[in-house]
Coordinates of C-alpha atoms in Angstrom, one line a residue:
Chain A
X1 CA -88.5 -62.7 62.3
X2 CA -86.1 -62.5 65.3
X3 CA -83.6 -59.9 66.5
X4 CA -81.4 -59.7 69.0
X5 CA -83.3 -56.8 70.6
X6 CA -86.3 -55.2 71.2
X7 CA -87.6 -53.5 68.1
X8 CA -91.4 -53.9 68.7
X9 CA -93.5 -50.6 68.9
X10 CA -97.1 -49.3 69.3
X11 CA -98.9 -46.6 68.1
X12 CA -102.0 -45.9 70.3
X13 CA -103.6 -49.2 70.4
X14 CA -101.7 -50.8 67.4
X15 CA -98.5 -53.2 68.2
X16 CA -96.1 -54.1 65.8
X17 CA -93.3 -56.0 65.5
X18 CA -90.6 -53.4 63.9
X19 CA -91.7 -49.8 63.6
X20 CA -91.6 -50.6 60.2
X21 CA -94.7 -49.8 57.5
X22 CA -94.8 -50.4 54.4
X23 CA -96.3 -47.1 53.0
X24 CA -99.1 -46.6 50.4
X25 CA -98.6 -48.0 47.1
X26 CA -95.8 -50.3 47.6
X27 CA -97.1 -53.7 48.0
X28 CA -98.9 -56.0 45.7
X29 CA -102.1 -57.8 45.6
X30 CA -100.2 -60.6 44.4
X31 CA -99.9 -63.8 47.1
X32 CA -96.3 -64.2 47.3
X33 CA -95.9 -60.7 49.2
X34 CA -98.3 -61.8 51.8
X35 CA -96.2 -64.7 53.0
X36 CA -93.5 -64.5 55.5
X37 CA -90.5 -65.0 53.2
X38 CA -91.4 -61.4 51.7
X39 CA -92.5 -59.6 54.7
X40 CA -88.8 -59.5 56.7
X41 CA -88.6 -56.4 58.7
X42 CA -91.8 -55.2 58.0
X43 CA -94.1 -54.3 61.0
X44 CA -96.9 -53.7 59.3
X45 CA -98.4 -52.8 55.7
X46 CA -100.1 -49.9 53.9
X47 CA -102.4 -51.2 51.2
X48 CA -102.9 -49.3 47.4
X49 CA -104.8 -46.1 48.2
X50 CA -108.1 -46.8 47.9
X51 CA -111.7 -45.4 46.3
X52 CA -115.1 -46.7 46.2
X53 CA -115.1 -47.6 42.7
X54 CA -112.7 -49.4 40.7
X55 CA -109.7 -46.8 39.0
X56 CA -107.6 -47.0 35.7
X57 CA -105.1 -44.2 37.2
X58 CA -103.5 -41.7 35.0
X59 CA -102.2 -42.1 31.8
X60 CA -98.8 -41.3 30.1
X61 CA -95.8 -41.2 32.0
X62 CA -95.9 -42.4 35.5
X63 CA -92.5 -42.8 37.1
X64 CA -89.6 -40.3 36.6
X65 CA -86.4 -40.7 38.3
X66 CA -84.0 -37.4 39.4
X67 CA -81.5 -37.0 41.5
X68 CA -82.1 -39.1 44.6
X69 CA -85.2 -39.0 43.9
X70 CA -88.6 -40.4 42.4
X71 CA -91.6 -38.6 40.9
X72 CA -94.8 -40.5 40.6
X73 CA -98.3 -39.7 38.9
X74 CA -99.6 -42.7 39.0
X75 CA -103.7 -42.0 39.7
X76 CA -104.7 -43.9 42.5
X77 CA -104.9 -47.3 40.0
X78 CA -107.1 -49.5 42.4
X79 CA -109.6 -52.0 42.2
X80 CA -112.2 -50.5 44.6
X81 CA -113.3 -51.1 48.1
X82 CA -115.5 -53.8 47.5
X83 CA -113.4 -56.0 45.3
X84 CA -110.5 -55.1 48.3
X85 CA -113.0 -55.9 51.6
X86 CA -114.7 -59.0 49.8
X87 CA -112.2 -60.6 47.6
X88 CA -108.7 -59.6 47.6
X89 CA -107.7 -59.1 51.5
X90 CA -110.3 -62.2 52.7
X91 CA -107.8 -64.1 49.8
X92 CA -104.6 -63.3 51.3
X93 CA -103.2 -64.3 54.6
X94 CA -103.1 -61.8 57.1
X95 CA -99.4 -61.8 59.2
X96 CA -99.2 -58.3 59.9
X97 CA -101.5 -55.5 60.6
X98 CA -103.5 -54.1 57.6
X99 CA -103.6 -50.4 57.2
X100 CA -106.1 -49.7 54.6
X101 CA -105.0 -46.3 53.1
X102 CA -108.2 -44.5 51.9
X103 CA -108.3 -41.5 49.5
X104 CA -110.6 -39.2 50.1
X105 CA -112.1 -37.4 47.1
X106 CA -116.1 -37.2 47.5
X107 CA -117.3 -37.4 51.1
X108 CA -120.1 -39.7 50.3
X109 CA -117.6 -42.1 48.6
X110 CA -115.3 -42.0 51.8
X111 CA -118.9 -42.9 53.9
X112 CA -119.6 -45.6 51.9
X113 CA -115.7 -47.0 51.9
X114 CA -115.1 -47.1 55.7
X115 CA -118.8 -48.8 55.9
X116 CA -117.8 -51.6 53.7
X117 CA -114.4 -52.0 55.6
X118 CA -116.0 -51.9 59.0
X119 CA -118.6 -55.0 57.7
X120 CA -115.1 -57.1 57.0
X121 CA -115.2 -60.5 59.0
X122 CA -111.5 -59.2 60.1
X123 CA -111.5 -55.8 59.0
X124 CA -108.3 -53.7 58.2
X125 CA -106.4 -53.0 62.1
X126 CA -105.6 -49.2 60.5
X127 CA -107.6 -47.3 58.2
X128 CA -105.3 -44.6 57.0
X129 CA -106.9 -41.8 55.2
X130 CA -105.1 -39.8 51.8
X131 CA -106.2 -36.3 52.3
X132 CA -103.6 -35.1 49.4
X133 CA -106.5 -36.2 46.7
X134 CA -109.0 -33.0 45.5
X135 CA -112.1 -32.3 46.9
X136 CA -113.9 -32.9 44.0
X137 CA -116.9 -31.7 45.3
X138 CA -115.6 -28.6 46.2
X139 CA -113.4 -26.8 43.5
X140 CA -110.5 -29.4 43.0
X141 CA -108.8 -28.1 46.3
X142 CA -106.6 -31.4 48.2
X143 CA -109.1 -31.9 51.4
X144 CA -105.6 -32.0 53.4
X145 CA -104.6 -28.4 52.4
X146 CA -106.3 -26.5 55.4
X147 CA -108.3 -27.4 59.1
X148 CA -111.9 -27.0 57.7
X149 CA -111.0 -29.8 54.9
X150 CA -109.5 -32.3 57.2
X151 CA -112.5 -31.6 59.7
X152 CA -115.0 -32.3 57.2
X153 CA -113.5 -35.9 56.3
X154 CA -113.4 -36.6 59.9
X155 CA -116.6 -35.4 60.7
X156 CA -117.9 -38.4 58.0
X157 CA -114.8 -40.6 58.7
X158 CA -115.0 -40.7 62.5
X159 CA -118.5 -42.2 63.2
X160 CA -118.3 -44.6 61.1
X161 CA -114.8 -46.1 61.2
X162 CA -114.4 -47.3 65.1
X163 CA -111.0 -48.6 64.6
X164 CA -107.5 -46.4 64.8
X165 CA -107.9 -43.8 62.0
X166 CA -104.6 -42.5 60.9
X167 CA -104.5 -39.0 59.1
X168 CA -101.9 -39.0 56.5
X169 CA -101.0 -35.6 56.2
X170 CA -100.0 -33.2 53.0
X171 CA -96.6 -31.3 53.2
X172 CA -98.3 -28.8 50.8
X173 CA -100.4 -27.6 53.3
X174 CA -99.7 -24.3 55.0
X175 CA -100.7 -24.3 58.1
X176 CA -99.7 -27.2 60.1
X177 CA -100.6 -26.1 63.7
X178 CA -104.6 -25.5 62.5
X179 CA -103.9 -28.8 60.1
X180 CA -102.8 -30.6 64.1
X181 CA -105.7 -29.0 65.2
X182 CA -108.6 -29.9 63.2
X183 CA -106.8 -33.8 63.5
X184 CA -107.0 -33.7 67.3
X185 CA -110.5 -32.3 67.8
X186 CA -112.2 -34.4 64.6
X187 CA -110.7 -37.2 66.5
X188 CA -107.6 -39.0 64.6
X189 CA -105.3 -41.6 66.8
X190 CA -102.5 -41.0 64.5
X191 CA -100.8 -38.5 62.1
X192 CA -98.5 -39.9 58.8
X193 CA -95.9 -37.3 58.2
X194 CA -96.5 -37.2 55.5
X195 CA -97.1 -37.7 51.4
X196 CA -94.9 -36.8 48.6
X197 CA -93.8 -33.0 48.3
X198 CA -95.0 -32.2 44.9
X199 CA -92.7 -31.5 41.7
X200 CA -92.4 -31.7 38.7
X201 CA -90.0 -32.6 35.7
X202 CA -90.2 -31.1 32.1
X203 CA -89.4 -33.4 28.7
X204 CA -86.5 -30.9 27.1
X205 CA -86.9 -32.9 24.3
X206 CA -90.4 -33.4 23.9
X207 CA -90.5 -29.6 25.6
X208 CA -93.4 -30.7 27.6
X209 CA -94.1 -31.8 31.1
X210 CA -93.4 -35.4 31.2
X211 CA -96.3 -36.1 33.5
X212 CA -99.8 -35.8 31.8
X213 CA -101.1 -33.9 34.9
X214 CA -98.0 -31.7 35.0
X215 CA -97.3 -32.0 39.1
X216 CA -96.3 -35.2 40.3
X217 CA -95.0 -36.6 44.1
X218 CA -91.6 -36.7 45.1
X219 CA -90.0 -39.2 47.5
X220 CA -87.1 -40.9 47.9
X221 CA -83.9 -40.0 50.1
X222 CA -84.2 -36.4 48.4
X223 CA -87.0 -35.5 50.7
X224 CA -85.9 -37.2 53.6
X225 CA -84.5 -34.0 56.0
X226 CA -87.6 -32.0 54.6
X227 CA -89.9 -34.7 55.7
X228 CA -87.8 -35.2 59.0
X229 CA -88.4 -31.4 59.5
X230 CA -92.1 -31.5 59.1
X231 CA -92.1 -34.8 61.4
X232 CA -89.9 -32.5 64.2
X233 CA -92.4 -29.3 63.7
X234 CA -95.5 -32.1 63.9
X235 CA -93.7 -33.6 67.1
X236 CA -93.9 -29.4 68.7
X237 CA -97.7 -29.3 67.6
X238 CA -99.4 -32.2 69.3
X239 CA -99.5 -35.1 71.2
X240 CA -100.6 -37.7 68.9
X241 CA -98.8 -40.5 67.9
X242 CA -97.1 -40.0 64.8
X243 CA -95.8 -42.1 62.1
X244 CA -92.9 -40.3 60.1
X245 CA -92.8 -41.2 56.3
X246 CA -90.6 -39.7 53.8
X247 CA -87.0 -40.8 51.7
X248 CA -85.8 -43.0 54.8
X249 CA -83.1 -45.4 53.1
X250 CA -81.1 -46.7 56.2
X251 CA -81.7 -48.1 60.0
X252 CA -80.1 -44.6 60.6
X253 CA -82.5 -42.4 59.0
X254 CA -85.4 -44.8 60.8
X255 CA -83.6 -43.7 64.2
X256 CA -83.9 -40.2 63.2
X257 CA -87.3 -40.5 62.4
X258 CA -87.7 -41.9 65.5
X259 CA -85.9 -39.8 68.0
X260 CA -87.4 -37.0 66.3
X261 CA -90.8 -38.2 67.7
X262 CA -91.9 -40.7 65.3
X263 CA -93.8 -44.1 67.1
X264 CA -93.0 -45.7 63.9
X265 CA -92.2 -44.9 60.3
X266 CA -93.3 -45.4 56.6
X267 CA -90.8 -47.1 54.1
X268 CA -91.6 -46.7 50.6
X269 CA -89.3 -45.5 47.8
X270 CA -86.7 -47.3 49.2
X271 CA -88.1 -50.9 48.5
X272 CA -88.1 -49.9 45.0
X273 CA -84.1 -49.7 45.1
X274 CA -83.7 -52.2 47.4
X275 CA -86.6 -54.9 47.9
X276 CA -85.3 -56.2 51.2
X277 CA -84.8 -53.0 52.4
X278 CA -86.9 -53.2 55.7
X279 CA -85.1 -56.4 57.1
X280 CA -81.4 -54.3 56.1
X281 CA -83.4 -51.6 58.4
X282 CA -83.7 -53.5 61.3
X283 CA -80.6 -54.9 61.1
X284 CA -78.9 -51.8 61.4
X285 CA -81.5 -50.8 63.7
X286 CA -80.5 -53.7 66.4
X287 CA -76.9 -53.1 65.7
X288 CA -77.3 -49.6 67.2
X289 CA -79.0 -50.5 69.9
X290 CA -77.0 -53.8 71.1
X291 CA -74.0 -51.0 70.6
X292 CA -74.8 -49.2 72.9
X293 CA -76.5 -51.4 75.4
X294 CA -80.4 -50.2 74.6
X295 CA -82.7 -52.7 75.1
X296 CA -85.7 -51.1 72.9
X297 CA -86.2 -48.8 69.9
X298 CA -89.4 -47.9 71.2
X299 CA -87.3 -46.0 74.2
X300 CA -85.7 -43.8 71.8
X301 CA -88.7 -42.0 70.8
X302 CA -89.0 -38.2 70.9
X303 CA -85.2 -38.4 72.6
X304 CA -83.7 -36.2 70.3
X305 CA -86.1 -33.4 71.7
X306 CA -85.3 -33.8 75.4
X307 CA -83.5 -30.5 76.4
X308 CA -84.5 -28.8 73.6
X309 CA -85.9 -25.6 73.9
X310 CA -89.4 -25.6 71.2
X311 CA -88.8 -22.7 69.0
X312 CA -91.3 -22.4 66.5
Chain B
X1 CA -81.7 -44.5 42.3
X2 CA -83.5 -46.8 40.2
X3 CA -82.9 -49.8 38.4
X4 CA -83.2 -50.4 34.4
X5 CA -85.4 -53.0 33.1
X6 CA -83.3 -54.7 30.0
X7 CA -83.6 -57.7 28.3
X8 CA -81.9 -60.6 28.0
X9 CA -80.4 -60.7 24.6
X10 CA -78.0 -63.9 24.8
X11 CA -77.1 -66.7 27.0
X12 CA -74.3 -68.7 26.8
X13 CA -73.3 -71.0 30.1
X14 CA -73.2 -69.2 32.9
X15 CA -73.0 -65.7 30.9
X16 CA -76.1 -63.5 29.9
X17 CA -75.7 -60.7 27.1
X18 CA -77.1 -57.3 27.1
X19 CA -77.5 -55.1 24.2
X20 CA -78.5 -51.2 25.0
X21 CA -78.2 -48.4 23.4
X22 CA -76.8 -45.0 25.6
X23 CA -79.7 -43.0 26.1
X24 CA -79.6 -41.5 29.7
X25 CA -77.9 -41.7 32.7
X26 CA -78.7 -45.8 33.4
X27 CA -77.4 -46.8 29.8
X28 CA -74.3 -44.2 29.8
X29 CA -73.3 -45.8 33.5
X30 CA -73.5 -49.2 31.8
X31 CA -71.8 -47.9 28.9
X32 CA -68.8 -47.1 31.1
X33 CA -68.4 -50.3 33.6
X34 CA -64.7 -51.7 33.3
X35 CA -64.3 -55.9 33.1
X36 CA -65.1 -57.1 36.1
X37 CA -67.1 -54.2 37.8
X38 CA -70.2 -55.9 39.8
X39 CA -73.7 -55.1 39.2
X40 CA -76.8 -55.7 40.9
X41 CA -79.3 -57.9 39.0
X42 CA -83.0 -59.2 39.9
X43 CA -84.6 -60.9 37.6
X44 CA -85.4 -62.5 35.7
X45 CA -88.5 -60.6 35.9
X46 CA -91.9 -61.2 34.4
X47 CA -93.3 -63.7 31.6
X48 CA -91.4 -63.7 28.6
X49 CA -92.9 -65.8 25.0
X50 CA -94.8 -68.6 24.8
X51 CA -93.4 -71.5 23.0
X52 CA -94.4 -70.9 19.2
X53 CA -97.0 -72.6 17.6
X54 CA -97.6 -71.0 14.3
X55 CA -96.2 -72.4 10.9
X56 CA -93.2 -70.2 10.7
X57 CA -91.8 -67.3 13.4
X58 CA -91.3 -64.4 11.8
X59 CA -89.3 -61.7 14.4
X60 CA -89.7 -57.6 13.9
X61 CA -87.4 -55.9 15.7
X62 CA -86.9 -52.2 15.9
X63 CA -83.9 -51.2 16.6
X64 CA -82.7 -52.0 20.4
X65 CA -86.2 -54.3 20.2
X66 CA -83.3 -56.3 19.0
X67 CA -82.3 -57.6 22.3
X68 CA -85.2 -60.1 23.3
X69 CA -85.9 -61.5 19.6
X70 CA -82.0 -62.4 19.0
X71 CA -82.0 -64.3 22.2
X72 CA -85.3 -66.1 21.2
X73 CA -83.4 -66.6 17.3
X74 CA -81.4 -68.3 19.2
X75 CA -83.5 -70.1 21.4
X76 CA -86.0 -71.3 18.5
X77 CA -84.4 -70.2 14.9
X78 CA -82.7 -73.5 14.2
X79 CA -85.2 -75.5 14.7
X80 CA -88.0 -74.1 13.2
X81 CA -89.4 -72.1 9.7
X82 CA -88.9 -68.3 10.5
X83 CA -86.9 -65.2 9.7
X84 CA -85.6 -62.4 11.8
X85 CA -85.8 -59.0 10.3
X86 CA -84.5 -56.0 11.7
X87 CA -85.3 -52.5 11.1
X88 CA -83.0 -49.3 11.7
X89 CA -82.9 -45.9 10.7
X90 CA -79.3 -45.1 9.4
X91 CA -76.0 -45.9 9.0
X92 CA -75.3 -45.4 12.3
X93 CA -76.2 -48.8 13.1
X94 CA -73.9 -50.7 10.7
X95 CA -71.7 -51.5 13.8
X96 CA -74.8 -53.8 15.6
X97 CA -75.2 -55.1 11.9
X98 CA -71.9 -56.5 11.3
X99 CA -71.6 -57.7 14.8
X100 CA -75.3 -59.8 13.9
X101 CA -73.3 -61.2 10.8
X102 CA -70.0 -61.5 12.4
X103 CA -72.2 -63.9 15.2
X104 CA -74.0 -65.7 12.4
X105 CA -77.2 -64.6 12.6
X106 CA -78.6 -64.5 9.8
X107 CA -81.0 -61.3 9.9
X108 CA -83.0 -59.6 6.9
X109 CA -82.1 -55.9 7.4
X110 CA -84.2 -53.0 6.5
X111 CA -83.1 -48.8 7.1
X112 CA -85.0 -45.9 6.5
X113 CA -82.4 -44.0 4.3
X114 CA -81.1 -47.2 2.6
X115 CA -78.0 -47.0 3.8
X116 CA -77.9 -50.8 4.8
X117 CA -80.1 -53.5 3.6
X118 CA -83.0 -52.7 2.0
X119 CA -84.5 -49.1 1.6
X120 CA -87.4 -49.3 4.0
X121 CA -88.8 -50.7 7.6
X122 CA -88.7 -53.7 9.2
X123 CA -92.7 -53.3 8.9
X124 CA -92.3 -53.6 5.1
X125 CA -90.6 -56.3 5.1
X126 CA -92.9 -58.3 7.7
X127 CA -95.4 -57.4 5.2
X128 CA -94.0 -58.5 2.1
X129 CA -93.3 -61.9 4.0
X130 CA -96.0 -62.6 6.5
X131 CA -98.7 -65.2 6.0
X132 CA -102.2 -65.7 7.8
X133 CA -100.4 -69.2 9.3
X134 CA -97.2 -67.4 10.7
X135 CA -96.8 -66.1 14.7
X136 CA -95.0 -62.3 15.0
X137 CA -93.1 -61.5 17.3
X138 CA -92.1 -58.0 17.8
X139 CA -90.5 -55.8 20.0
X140 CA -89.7 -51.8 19.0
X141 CA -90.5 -48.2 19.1
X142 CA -94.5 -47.8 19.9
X143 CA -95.4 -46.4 16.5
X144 CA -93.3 -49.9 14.7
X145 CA -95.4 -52.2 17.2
X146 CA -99.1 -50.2 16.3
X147 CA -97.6 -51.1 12.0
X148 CA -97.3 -55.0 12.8
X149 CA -100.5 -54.9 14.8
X150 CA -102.3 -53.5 11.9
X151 CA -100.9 -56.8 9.7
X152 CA -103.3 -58.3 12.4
X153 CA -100.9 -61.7 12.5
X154 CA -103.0 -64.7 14.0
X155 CA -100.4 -65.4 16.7
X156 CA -98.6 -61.7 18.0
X157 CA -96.8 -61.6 21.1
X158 CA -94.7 -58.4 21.5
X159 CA -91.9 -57.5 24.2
X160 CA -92.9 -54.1 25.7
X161 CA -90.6 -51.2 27.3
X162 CA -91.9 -48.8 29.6
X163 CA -90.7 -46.8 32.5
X164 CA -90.2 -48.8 35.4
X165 CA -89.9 -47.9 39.2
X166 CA -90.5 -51.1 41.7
X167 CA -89.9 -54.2 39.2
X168 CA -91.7 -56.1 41.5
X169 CA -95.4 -55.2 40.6
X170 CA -95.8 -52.8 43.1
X171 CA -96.4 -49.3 42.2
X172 CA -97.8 -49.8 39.0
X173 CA -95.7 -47.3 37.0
X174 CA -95.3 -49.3 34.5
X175 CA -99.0 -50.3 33.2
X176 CA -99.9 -51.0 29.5
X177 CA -103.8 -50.5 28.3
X178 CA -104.9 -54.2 27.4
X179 CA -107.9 -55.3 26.9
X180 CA -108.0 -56.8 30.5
X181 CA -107.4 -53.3 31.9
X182 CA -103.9 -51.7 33.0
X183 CA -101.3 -54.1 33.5
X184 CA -97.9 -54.4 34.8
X185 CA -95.2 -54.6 32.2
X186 CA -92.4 -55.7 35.1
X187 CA -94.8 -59.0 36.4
X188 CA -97.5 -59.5 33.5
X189 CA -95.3 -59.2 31.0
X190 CA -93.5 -57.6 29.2
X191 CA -94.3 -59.7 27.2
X192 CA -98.1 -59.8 26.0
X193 CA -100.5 -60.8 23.6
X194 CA -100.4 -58.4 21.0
X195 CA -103.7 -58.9 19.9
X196 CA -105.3 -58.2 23.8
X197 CA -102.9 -54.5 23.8
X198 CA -105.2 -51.6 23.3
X199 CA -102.2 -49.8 20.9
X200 CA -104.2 -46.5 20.6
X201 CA -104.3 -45.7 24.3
X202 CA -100.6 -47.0 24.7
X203 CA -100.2 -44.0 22.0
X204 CA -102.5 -41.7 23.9

């Protein structure tokens, strides 16, 4: 994977080779998407969220397109942290960094998850936690939705996991400047903004929601300015690196992401249009920047708010 | 946004035939392509049938379930025992009727209202016809596929349709309940072993 220029980045301690990720529940298990052929463009990848024990996920409907957009319900299917730390990942070759993407439902569970990870011969570089899951021990709630949530899971996250720990935000959440807060003094390296805005999409025919839990995430290019908003806003709050995730579907909307603050940024709907769509990325990513005689991407970050005066 | 998982329903040389039927926005963007308009194809996807083993092939289709068991009429019909039936609903499916006997397919018809063939489904006619030797293959509307399991046949492979995002096997939207837990109709099948489905969860 060569380019004419420079499109390597970090994020704290983690270097890639193109700021891009693949995001959460894009990429299979299977072997062939581990090998280089598959993995043009991308910098790094975001495994199936993950839970202690093996899940069936929902039933019914799972995937519903709209306009420029896709809803998804699908239930954090998985095969559980153990089967992933001690069969699945030790079976695949590892060419890029890992980023285990954890959801965080009972706190216990979460303990018990980052332990096994952490006892991997070559653990996960990233362990990226899902706070957009409900606190079942706690009224049903998404842990993500306000500070004293995400301070719990990184009161039990944080000892244990002594890699980069990567806070995936949710954009349902209110209050993003106690949300920053709580990430920075529980001790995250790195904010994802963010997961899929919920929705929702109604049968007319059937005259019922088409998803059996009636809400379901939206991505896809439809959310793209919202999610570039969020990333700006998350940009004013803190000082964290940040990973923007949300509808990109060009090199351009990657820039945007990036100028806007972002150290790297999470592809995901968009491989489901277009497989190959992180290598078109960097194309058009390298193109700019030979253009106009840049040397790096990584340069470009946060350069849109130079001058700018923060108005909240 | 996303693309539409269809079957292959005839090959001929370099040429592969689709048969759909508008339902949405995909089908009704297919419907209206003009001769020599490009499209963007990946595939093909998945595992399709095995090669048949049973005494005769006996092929249900429903409907559109049409598509995949003409191609494999055409792939296996003339050289082995078997009958392709079809079932539809009403006489607004003459027209794919007379363009099966206009290709010279010869295809055992059944409708709902009797309006073509004979009064009935394609389940009754499977049933009238199947013995415990023969291999079914079917491919239709849920409720058609749960009638042909219930025949129990000793070989069943059925073509299944669900909602498809990725295509790849990567966000598992498109999962049937088997007896080997959730799997992907775009890379495990969609064609399974009808015997491993678990039909009543597929219905929920």
């Amino acid at each position: 994977m060569t380019f004419s220029t420079d499109l390597a980045v970090t994020v704290g301690s983690v270097a890639m080779e193109t700021p891009l990720i693949v995001a959460s529940g894009l990429w299979p298990f299977d072997g062939p998407f581990w090998c280089e052929e598959a993995l043009g463009g991308i910098g790094a990848v975001s495994s199936k969220g993950l839970t202690l024990h093996p899940r069936p996920g929902n039933g019914g409907v799972r995937v519903w397109e709209t306009p420029s957009g896709l809803l998804n319900s699908i239930g954090l299917q998985n095969p559980g942290v153990e089967a992933f730390a001690g069969e699945i990942i030790p079976g695949l070759p590892r060419r890029r960094p890992l980023i285990a993407n954890v959801a965080v439902e009972r706190l216990d569970d979460l303990e018990r998850s980052l332990d096994l990870l952490q006892a991997m011969n070559l653990p996960p570089e990233v362990v990226e936690l899902n706070v957009s899951c409900p606190n079942v021990d706690g009224g049903g709630m998404a842990w993500g939705l306000d500070a004293s949530g995400v301070r719990q899971v990184l009161d039990v996250a944080r000892p244990v996991w002594r890699g980069p720990l990567w806070l995936k935000l949710t954009p349902q959440a209110p209050r993003l400047d106690e949300i920053t807060a709580a990430a920075e003094s529980g001790g995250a390296d790195a904010l994802v903004v963010a997961n899929t805005w919920l929705g929702m999409a109604i049968d007319v025919d059937r005259r019922s929601p088409v998803f059996d839990r009636t809400f379901a995430g939206l991505s896809g290019p439809a959310v793209f300015p919202l999610s570039l908003r969020l990333l700006w806003e998350t940009a004013s709050l803190t000082a964290l690196p940040l990973i923007g995730c949300g509808g990109v579907s060009s090199g351009r909307d990657v820039l945007a992401m990036i100028m806007a603050g972002a150290s790297a940024v999470e592809v995901g709907t968009a491989l489901v249009r277009e497989f190959h769509a992180p290598l078109r990325f960097c194309r058009e990513i390298s193109a700019y920047l030979e253009e106009r005689g840049l040397r790096s991407v990584a340069s470009l970050s946060g350069c849109a708010r130079e001058g700018r005066k923060e108005r909240r | 946004m996303l693309g539409r998982p269809l079957a292959v329903a005839w090959q001929k040389k370099t040429t592969a035939g689709l048969l759909f039927q508008v339902r949405g926005r995909g089908t009704e963007a297919f419907s209206s392509l003009e001769e020599g308009a490009t499209l963007e194809v990946r595939g093909p996807q998945g595992r399709g049938f095995p090669v048949p083993a049973g005494e005769r092939l006996l092929l249900a289709a429903g409907a559109m379930g049409l598509a995949p068991l003409l191609f494999a009429w055409e792939r296996y019909g003339a050289s082995r025992p078997g009958e392709l039936l079809l079932g539809v609903s009403c006489s607004r499916w003459t027209g794919l009727v007379e363009w099966l006997h206009r290709r010279g397919v010869p295809c055992t018809v059944a409708c709902d209202d009797g309006s073509i063939g004979r009064k009935g489904t394609v389940v009754d006619l499977l049933e009238r016809l199947i013995r415990k030797e023969d291999e079914v293959w079917a491919c239709g509307p849920q409720a058609m596929m749960v009638a042909v399991a219930d025949l129990a046949p000793a070989r069943f492979f059925v073509s299944l349709e669900a909602r498809m995002a990725c295509g790849y096997g990567g966000c598992l939207g498109c999962v049937v309940p088997t007896r080997s837990g959730r799997l992907r109709a775009c890379v495990d099948g969609p064609v399974f072993d009808g015997r491993e489905v678990l039909w009543n969860d597929l219905l929920h």
